[in-house]
CSV table of C-alpha atoms and ligand atoms in Angstrom, one decimal:
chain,number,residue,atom,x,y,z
N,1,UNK,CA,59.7,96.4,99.1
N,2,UNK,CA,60.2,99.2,96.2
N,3,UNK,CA,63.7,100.0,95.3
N,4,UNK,CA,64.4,103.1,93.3
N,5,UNK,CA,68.0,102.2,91.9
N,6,UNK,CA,69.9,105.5,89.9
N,7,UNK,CA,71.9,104.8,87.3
N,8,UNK,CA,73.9,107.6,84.8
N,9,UNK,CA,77.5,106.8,83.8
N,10,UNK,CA,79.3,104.1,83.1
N,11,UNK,CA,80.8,102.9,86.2
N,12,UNK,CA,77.0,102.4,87.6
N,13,UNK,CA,75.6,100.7,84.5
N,14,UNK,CA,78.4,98.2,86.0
N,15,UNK,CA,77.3,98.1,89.7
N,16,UNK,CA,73.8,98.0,88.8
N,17,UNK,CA,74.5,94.5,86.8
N,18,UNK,CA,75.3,92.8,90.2
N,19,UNK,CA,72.8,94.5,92.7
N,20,UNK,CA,69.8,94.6,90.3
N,21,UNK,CA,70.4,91.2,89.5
N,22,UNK,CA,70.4,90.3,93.4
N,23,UNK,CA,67.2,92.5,93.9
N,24,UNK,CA,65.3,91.2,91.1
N,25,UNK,CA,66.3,87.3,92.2
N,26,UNK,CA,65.1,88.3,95.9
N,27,UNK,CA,61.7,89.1,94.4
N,28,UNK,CA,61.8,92.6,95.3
N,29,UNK,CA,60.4,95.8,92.9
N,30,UNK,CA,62.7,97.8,91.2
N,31,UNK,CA,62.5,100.9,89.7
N,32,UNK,CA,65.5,101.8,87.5
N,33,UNK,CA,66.2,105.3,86.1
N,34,UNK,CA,69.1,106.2,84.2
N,35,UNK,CA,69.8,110.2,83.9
N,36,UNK,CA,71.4,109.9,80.9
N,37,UNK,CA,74.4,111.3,82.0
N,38,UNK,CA,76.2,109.4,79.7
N,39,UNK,CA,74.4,109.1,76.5
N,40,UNK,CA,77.5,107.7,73.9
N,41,UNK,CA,76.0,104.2,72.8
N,42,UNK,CA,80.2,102.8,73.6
N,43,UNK,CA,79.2,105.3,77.3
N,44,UNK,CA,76.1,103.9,78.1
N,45,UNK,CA,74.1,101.1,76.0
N,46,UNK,CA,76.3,98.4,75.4
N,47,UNK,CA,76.5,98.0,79.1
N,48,UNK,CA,72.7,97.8,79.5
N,49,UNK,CA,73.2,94.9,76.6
N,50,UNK,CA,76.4,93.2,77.2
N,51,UNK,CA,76.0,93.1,81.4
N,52,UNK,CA,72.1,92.3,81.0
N,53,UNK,CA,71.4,95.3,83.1
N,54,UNK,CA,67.0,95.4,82.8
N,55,UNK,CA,66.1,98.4,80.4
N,56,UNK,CA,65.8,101.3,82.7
N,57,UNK,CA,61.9,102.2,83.5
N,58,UNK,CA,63.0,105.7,82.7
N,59,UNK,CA,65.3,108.1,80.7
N,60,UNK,CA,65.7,111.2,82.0
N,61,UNK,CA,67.8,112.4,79.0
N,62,UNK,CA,69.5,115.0,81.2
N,63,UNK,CA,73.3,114.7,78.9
N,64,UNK,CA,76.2,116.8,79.6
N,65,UNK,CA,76.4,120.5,81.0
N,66,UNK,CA,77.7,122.2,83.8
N,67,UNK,CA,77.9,120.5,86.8
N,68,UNK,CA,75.4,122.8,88.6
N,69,UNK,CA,73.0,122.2,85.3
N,70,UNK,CA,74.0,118.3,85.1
N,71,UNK,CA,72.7,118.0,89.2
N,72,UNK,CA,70.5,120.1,88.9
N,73,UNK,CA,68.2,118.7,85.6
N,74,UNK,CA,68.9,115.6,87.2
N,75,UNK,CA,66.8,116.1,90.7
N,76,UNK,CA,64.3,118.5,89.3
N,77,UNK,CA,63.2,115.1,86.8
N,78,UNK,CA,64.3,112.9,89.6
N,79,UNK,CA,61.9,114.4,91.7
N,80,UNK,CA,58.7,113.5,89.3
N,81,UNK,CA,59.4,110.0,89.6
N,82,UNK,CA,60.3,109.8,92.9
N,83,UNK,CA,57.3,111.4,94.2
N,84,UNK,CA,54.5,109.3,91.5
N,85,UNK,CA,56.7,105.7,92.5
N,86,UNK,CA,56.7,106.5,95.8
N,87,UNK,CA,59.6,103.7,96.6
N,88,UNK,CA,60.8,102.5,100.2
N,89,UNK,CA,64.4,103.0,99.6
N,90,UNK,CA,66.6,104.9,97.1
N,91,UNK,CA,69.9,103.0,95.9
N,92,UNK,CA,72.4,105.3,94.6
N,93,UNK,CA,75.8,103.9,93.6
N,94,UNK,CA,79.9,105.4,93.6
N,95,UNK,CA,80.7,108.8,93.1
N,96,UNK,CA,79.0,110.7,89.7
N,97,UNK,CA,76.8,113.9,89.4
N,98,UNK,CA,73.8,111.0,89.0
N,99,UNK,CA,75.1,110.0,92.6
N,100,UNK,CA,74.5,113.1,94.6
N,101,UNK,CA,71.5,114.3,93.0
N,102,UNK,CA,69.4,111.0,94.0
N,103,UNK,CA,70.4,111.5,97.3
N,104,UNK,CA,69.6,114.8,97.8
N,105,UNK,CA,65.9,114.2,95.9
N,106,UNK,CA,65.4,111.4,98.3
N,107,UNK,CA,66.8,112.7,101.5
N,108,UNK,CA,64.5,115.7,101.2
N,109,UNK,CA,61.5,113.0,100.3
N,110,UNK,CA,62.1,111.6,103.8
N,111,UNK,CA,63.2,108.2,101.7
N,112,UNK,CA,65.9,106.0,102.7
N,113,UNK,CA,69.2,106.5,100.8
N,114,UNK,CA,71.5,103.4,100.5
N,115,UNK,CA,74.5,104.4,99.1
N,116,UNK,CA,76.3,101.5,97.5
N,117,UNK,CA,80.2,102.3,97.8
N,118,UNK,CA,80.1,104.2,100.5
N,119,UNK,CA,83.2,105.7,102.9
N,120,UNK,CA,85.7,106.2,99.8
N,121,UNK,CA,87.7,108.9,100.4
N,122,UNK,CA,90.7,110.9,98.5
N,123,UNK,CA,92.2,114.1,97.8
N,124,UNK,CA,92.1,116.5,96.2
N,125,UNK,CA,89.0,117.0,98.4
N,126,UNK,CA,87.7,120.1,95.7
N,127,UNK,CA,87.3,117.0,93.4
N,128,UNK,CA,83.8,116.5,92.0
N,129,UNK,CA,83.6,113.1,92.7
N,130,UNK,CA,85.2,113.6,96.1
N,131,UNK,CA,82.5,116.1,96.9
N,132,UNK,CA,79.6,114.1,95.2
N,133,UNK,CA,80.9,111.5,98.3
N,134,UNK,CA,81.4,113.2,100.9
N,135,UNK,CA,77.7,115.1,100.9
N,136,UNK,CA,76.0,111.3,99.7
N,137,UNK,CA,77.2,109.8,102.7
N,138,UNK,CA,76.3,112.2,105.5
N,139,UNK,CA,72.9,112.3,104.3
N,140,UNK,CA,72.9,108.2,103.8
N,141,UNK,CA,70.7,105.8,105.5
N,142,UNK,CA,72.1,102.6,104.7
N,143,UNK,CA,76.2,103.0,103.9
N,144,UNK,CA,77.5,100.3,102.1
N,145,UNK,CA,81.3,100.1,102.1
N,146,UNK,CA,83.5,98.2,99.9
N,147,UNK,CA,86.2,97.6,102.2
N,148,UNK,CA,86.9,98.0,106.0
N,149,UNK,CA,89.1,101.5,105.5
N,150,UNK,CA,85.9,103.2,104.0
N,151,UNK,CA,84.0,101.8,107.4
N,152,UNK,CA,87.1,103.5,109.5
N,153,UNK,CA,86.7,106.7,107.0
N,154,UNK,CA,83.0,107.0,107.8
N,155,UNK,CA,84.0,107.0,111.2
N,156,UNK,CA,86.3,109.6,112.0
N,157,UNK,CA,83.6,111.5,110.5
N,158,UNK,CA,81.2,110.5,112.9
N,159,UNK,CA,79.1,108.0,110.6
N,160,UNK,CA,78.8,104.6,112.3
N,161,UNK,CA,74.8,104.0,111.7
N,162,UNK,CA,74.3,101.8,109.0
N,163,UNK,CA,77.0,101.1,108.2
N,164,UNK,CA,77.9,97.8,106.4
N,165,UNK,CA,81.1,96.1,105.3
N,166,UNK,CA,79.7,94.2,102.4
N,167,UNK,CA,83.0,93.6,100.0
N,168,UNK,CA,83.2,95.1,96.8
N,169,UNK,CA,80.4,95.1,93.8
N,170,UNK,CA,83.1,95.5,91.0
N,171,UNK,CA,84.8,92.0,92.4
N,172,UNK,CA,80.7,90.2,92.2
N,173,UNK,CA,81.5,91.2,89.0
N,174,UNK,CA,85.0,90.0,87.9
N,175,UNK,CA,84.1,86.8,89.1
N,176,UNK,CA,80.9,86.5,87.6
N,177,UNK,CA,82.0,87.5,84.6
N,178,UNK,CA,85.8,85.7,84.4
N,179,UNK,CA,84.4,82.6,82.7
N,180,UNK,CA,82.9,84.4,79.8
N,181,UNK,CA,86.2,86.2,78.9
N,182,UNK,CA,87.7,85.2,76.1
N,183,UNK,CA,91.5,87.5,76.2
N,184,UNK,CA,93.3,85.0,73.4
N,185,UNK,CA,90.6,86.0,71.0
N,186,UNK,CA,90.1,89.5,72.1
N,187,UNK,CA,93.8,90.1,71.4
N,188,UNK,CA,93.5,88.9,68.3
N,189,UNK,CA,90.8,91.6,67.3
N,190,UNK,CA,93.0,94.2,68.7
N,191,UNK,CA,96.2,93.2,67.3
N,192,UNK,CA,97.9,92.6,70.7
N,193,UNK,CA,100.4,90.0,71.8
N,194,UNK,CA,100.0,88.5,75.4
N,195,UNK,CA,101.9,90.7,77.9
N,196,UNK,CA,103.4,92.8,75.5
N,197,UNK,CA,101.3,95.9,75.9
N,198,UNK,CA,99.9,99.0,78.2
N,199,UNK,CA,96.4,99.4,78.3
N,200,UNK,CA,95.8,103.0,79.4
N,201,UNK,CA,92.3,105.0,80.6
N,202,UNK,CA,92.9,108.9,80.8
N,203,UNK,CA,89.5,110.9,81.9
N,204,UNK,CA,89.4,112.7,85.2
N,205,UNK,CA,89.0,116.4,84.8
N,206,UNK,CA,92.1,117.3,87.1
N,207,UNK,CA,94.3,115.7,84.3
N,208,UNK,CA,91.8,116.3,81.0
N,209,UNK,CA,91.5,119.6,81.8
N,210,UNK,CA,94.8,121.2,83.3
N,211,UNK,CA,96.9,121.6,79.9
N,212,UNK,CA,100.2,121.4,81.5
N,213,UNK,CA,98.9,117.5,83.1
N,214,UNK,CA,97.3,116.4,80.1
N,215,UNK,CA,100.8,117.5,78.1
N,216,UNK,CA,102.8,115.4,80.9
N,217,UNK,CA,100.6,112.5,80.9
N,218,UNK,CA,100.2,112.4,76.6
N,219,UNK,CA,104.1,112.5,76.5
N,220,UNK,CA,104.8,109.7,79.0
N,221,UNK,CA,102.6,107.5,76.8
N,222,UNK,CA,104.1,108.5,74.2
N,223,UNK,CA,108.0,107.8,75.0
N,224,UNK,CA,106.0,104.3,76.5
N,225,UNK,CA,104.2,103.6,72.8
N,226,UNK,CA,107.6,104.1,71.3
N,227,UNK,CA,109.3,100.6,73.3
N,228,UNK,CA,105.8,98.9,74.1
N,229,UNK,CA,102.2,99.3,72.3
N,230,UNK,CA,100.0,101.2,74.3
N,231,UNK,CA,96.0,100.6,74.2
N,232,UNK,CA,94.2,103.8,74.9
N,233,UNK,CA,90.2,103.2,74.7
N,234,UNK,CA,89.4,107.5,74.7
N,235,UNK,CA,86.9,109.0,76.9
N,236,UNK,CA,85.0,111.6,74.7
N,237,UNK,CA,86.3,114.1,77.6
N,238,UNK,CA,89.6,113.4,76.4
N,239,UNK,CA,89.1,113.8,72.8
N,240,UNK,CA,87.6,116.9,73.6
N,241,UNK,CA,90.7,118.6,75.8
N,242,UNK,CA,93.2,116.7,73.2
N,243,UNK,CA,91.5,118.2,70.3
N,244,UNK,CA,91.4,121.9,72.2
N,245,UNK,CA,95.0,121.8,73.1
N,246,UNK,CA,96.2,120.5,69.4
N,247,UNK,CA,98.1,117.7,71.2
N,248,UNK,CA,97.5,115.1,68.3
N,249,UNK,CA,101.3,115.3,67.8
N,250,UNK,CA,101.5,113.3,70.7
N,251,UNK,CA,99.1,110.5,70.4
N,252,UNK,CA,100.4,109.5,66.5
N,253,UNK,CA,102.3,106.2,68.3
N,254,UNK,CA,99.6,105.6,70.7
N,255,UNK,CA,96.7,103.1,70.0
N,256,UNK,CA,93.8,105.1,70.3
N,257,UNK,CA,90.4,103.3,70.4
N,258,UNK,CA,87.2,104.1,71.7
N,259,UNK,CA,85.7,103.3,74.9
N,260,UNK,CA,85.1,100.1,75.1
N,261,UNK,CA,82.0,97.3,76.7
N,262,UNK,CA,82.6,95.8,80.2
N,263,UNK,CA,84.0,92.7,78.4
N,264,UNK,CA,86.8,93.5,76.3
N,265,UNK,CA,88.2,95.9,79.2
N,266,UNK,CA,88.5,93.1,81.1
N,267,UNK,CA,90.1,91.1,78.9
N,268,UNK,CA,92.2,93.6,77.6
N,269,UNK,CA,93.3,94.3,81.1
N,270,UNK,CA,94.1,90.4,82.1
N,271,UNK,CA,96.2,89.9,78.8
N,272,UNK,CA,98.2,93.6,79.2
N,273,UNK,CA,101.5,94.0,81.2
N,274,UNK,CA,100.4,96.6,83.1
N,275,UNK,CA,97.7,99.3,83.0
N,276,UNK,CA,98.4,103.0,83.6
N,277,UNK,CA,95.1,104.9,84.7
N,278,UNK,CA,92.9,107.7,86.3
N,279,UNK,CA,89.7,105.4,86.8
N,280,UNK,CA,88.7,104.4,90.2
N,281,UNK,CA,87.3,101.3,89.0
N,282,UNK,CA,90.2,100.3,86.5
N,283,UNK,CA,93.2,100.1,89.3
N,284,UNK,CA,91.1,97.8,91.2
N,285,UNK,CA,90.1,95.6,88.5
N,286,UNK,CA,93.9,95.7,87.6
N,287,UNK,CA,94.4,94.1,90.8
N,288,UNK,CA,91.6,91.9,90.6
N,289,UNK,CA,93.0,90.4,87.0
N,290,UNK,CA,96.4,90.0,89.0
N,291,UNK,CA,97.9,93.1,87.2
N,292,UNK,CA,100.1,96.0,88.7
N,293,UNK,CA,98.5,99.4,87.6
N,294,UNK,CA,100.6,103.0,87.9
N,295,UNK,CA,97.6,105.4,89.1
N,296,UNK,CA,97.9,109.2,87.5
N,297,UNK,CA,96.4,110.9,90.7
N,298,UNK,CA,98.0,112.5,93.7
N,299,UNK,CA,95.6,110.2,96.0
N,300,UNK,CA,93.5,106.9,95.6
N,301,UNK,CA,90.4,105.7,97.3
N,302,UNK,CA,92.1,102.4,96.9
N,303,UNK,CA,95.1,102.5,99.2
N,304,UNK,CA,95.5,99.8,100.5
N,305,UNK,CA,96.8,98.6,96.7
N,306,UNK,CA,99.1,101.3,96.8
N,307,UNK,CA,100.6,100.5,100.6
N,308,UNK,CA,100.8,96.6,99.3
N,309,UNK,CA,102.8,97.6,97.2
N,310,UNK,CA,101.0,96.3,94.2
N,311,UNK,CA,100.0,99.9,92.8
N,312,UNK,CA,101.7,102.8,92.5
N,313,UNK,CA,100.7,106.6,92.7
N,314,UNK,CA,102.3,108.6,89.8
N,315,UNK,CA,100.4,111.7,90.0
N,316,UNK,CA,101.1,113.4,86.4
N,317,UNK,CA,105.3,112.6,86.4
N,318,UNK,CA,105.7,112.0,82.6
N,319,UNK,CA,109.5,110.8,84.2
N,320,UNK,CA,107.7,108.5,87.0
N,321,UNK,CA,105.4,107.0,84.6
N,322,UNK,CA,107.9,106.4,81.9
N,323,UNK,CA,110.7,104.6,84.0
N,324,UNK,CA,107.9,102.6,86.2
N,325,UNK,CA,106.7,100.6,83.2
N,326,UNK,CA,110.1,99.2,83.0
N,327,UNK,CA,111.3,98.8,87.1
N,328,UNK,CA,107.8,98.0,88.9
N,329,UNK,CA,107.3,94.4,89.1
N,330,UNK,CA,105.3,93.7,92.5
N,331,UNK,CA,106.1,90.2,93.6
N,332,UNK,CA,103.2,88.7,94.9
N,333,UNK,CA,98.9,89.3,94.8
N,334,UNK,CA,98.5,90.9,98.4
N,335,UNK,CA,95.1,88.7,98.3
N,336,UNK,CA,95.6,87.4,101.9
N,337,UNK,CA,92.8,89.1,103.5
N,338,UNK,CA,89.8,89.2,100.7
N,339,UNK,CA,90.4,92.8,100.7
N,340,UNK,CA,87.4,93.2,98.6
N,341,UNK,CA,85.0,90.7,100.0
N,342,UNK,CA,84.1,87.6,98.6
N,343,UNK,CA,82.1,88.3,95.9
N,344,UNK,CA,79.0,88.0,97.0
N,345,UNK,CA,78.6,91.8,97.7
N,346,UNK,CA,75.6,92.7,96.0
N,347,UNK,CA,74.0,89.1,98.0
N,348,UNK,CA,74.7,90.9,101.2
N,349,UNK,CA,73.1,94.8,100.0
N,350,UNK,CA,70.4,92.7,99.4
N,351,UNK,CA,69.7,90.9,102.6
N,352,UNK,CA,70.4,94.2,104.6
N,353,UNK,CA,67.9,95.8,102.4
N,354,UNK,CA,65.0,93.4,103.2
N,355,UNK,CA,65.4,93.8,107.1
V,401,UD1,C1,81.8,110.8,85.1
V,401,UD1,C2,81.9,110.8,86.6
V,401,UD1,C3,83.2,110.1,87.0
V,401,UD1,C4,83.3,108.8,86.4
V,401,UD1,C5,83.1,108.9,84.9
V,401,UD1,C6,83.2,107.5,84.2
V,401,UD1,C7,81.0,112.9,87.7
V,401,UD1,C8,81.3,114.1,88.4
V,401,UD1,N1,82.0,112.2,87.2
V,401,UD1,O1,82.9,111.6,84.6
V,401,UD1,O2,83.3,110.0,88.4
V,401,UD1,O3,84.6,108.2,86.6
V,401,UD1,O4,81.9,109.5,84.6
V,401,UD1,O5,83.3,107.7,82.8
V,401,UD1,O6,79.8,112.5,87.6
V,401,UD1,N2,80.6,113.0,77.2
V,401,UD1,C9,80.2,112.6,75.9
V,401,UD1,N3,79.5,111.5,75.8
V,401,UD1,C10,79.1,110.8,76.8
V,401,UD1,C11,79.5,111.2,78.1
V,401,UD1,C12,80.3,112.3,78.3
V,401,UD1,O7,80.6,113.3,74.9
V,401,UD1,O8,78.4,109.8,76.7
V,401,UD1,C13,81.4,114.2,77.3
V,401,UD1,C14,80.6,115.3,77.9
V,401,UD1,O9,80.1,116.2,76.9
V,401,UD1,C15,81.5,116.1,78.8
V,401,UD1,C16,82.5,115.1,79.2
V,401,UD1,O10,82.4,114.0,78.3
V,401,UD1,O11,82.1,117.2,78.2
V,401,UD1,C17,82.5,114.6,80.6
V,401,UD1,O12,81.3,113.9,80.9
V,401,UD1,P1,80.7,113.9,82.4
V,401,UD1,O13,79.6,112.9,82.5
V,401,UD1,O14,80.3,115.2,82.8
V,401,UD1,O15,81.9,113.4,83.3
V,401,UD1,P2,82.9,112.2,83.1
V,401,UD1,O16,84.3,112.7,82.9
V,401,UD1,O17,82.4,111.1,82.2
């Protein structure tokens, strides 16, 4: 069995260190190409090091551009390697521009597609990543779903072939990955006391991008930096809109680092009060480190967080976000139903692969 796996920004580098890993201990081949969608060492190569990810086979180098270029550079050298490895199955993880492209190339190669995180679903449906889902899945072989809402999602749009509720890649992860934290010593380097800080991610384009959002959002975490330090590791997409807009007035209290390896996120996250956040991935692992997060989006693939009352959507409210800090304090983990699986997601991909 040959397994093409696609790898491009930074959430997959992470997904790929728990389903590569499962691949290669099964004995199976795999292929790994990384577009190069993210090409920032802090973006992309101290994930291949710090999460001993295998060095990718190839490099397609395709960087940042449009999103018609960034899909489109991506299939046309996607296609090459597809068509000289010749693979049995095409894994192609989350939600990126690296996502979609894969499985377009290999739908139209009559290969398999198995998309890992499959069935996610949010609005604002004119998202990209929200897009980049919805066209992966219908043309998906093999769905694998992190929890048993994306399997209901997938069906009330018809999907129910292939379909797998296999628990959640990011929580292999965690786990695997808990014992090697070290937050006392991490906190240290950063300067931080134990629950006495906000660690913050700001980077999708419908608050980077909308001036009036990215104002809201800056100032919330502003009035917040001024009672409690906030932690705010800067996606270069970020910089970029904070540097355009001449908004460095309102970052001068905040602490702004940049992006940071898979470790010290996690760390940072378990020894924070709270985080406030845009990523998919973050509010989860929030959760997953036994932290409430406040989510800055109208919508979450993750709901079932927000109905347990553990996370909150704020949307852009500069007023929501600032009071929440103080007033949400969720009273128990809603943990009773392993809501994510039981870590052994990548395990289970892999057994459904080899049948
Ligand atoms: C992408 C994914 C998003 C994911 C995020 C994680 C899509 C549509 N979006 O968004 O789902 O949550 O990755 O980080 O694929 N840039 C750099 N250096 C880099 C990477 C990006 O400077 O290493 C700059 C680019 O020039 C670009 C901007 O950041 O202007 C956005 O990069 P891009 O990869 O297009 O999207 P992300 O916002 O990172």
């Amino acid at each position: 069995m040959k397994v093409i796996s696609i790898i491009g920004a930074r959430p997959q580098f992470i997904k790929e260190a728990v389903v590569g890993a499962a691949i290669r201990a099964a004995g199976m081949d795999e292929v790994l190409v990384n577009t190069g969608q993210h090409y920032d060492v802090n973006m992309s190569d101290v994930f291949v090091k710090d999460l001993s990810i295998k060095e990718p086979d190839y490099n397609l180098g395709v960087g940042s551009g449009s999103h018609a270029f960034q899909t489109a550079a991506t299939m046309i050298r996607l296609e090459e390697v597809m068509i000289k490895e010749s693979p049995d199955v095409v894994l192609v993880y989350g939600d990126t521009n690296a996502t979609v492209a894969g499985a377009l190339v290999a739908a139209k190669l009559k290969v398999p597609v198995a998309h890992v995180e499959a069935g996610l679903r949010q609005h604002p449906k004119d998202m990209p990543e929200e897009i980049n889902r919805v066209v992966t899945d219908h043309i998906s072989t093999l769905l694998f779903c992190p929890t048993q809402r994306a399997v209901d999602n997938l069906k009330k749009e018809g999907i129910t072939g292939g379909v797998h509720f296999v628990g959640d890649v990011m929580y292999d992860l965690f786990l695997k990955m808990l014992p090697h934290l070290d937050v006392h010593r991490t906190l240290v380097r950063f300067g931080l006391r134990e629950k006495n800080y906000i660690l913050a991610t700001l980077h999708r384009d419908f608050n980077t991008d909308d001036p009036h959002r990215l104002h809201s959002i800056l100032s919330a975490l502003r009035d917040i930096s001024r009672e409690i330090p906030v932690l705010l590791p800067l996606h270069p997409r970020t910089k970029k809109a904070i540097e355009l807009n001449i908004f460095q007035p309102l970052t001068g209290s905040i602490h702004l680092v940049e992006p940071l390896p898979y470790q010290d996120m996690m760390s940072l996250l378990i020894g924070s009060r709270m985080a406030i956040t845009d990523s998919g991935g973050l509010q989860k692992e929030a959760y997953f480190a036994g932290i409430p997060a406040l989510v800055m989006m109208p919508d979450t693939g993750w709901m079932e967080l927000v109905e347990a009352g553990w996370n909150v959507l704020v949307d852009a409210d500069r007023e929501k976000i600032f009071r929440l800090v103080f007033e949400h304090e969720p009273s128990a983990l809603p943990l009773e139903e392993n809501l994510y699986g039981t870590g052994n997601a990548g395990q289970r991909i892999v057994e459904i692969l080899a049948i």
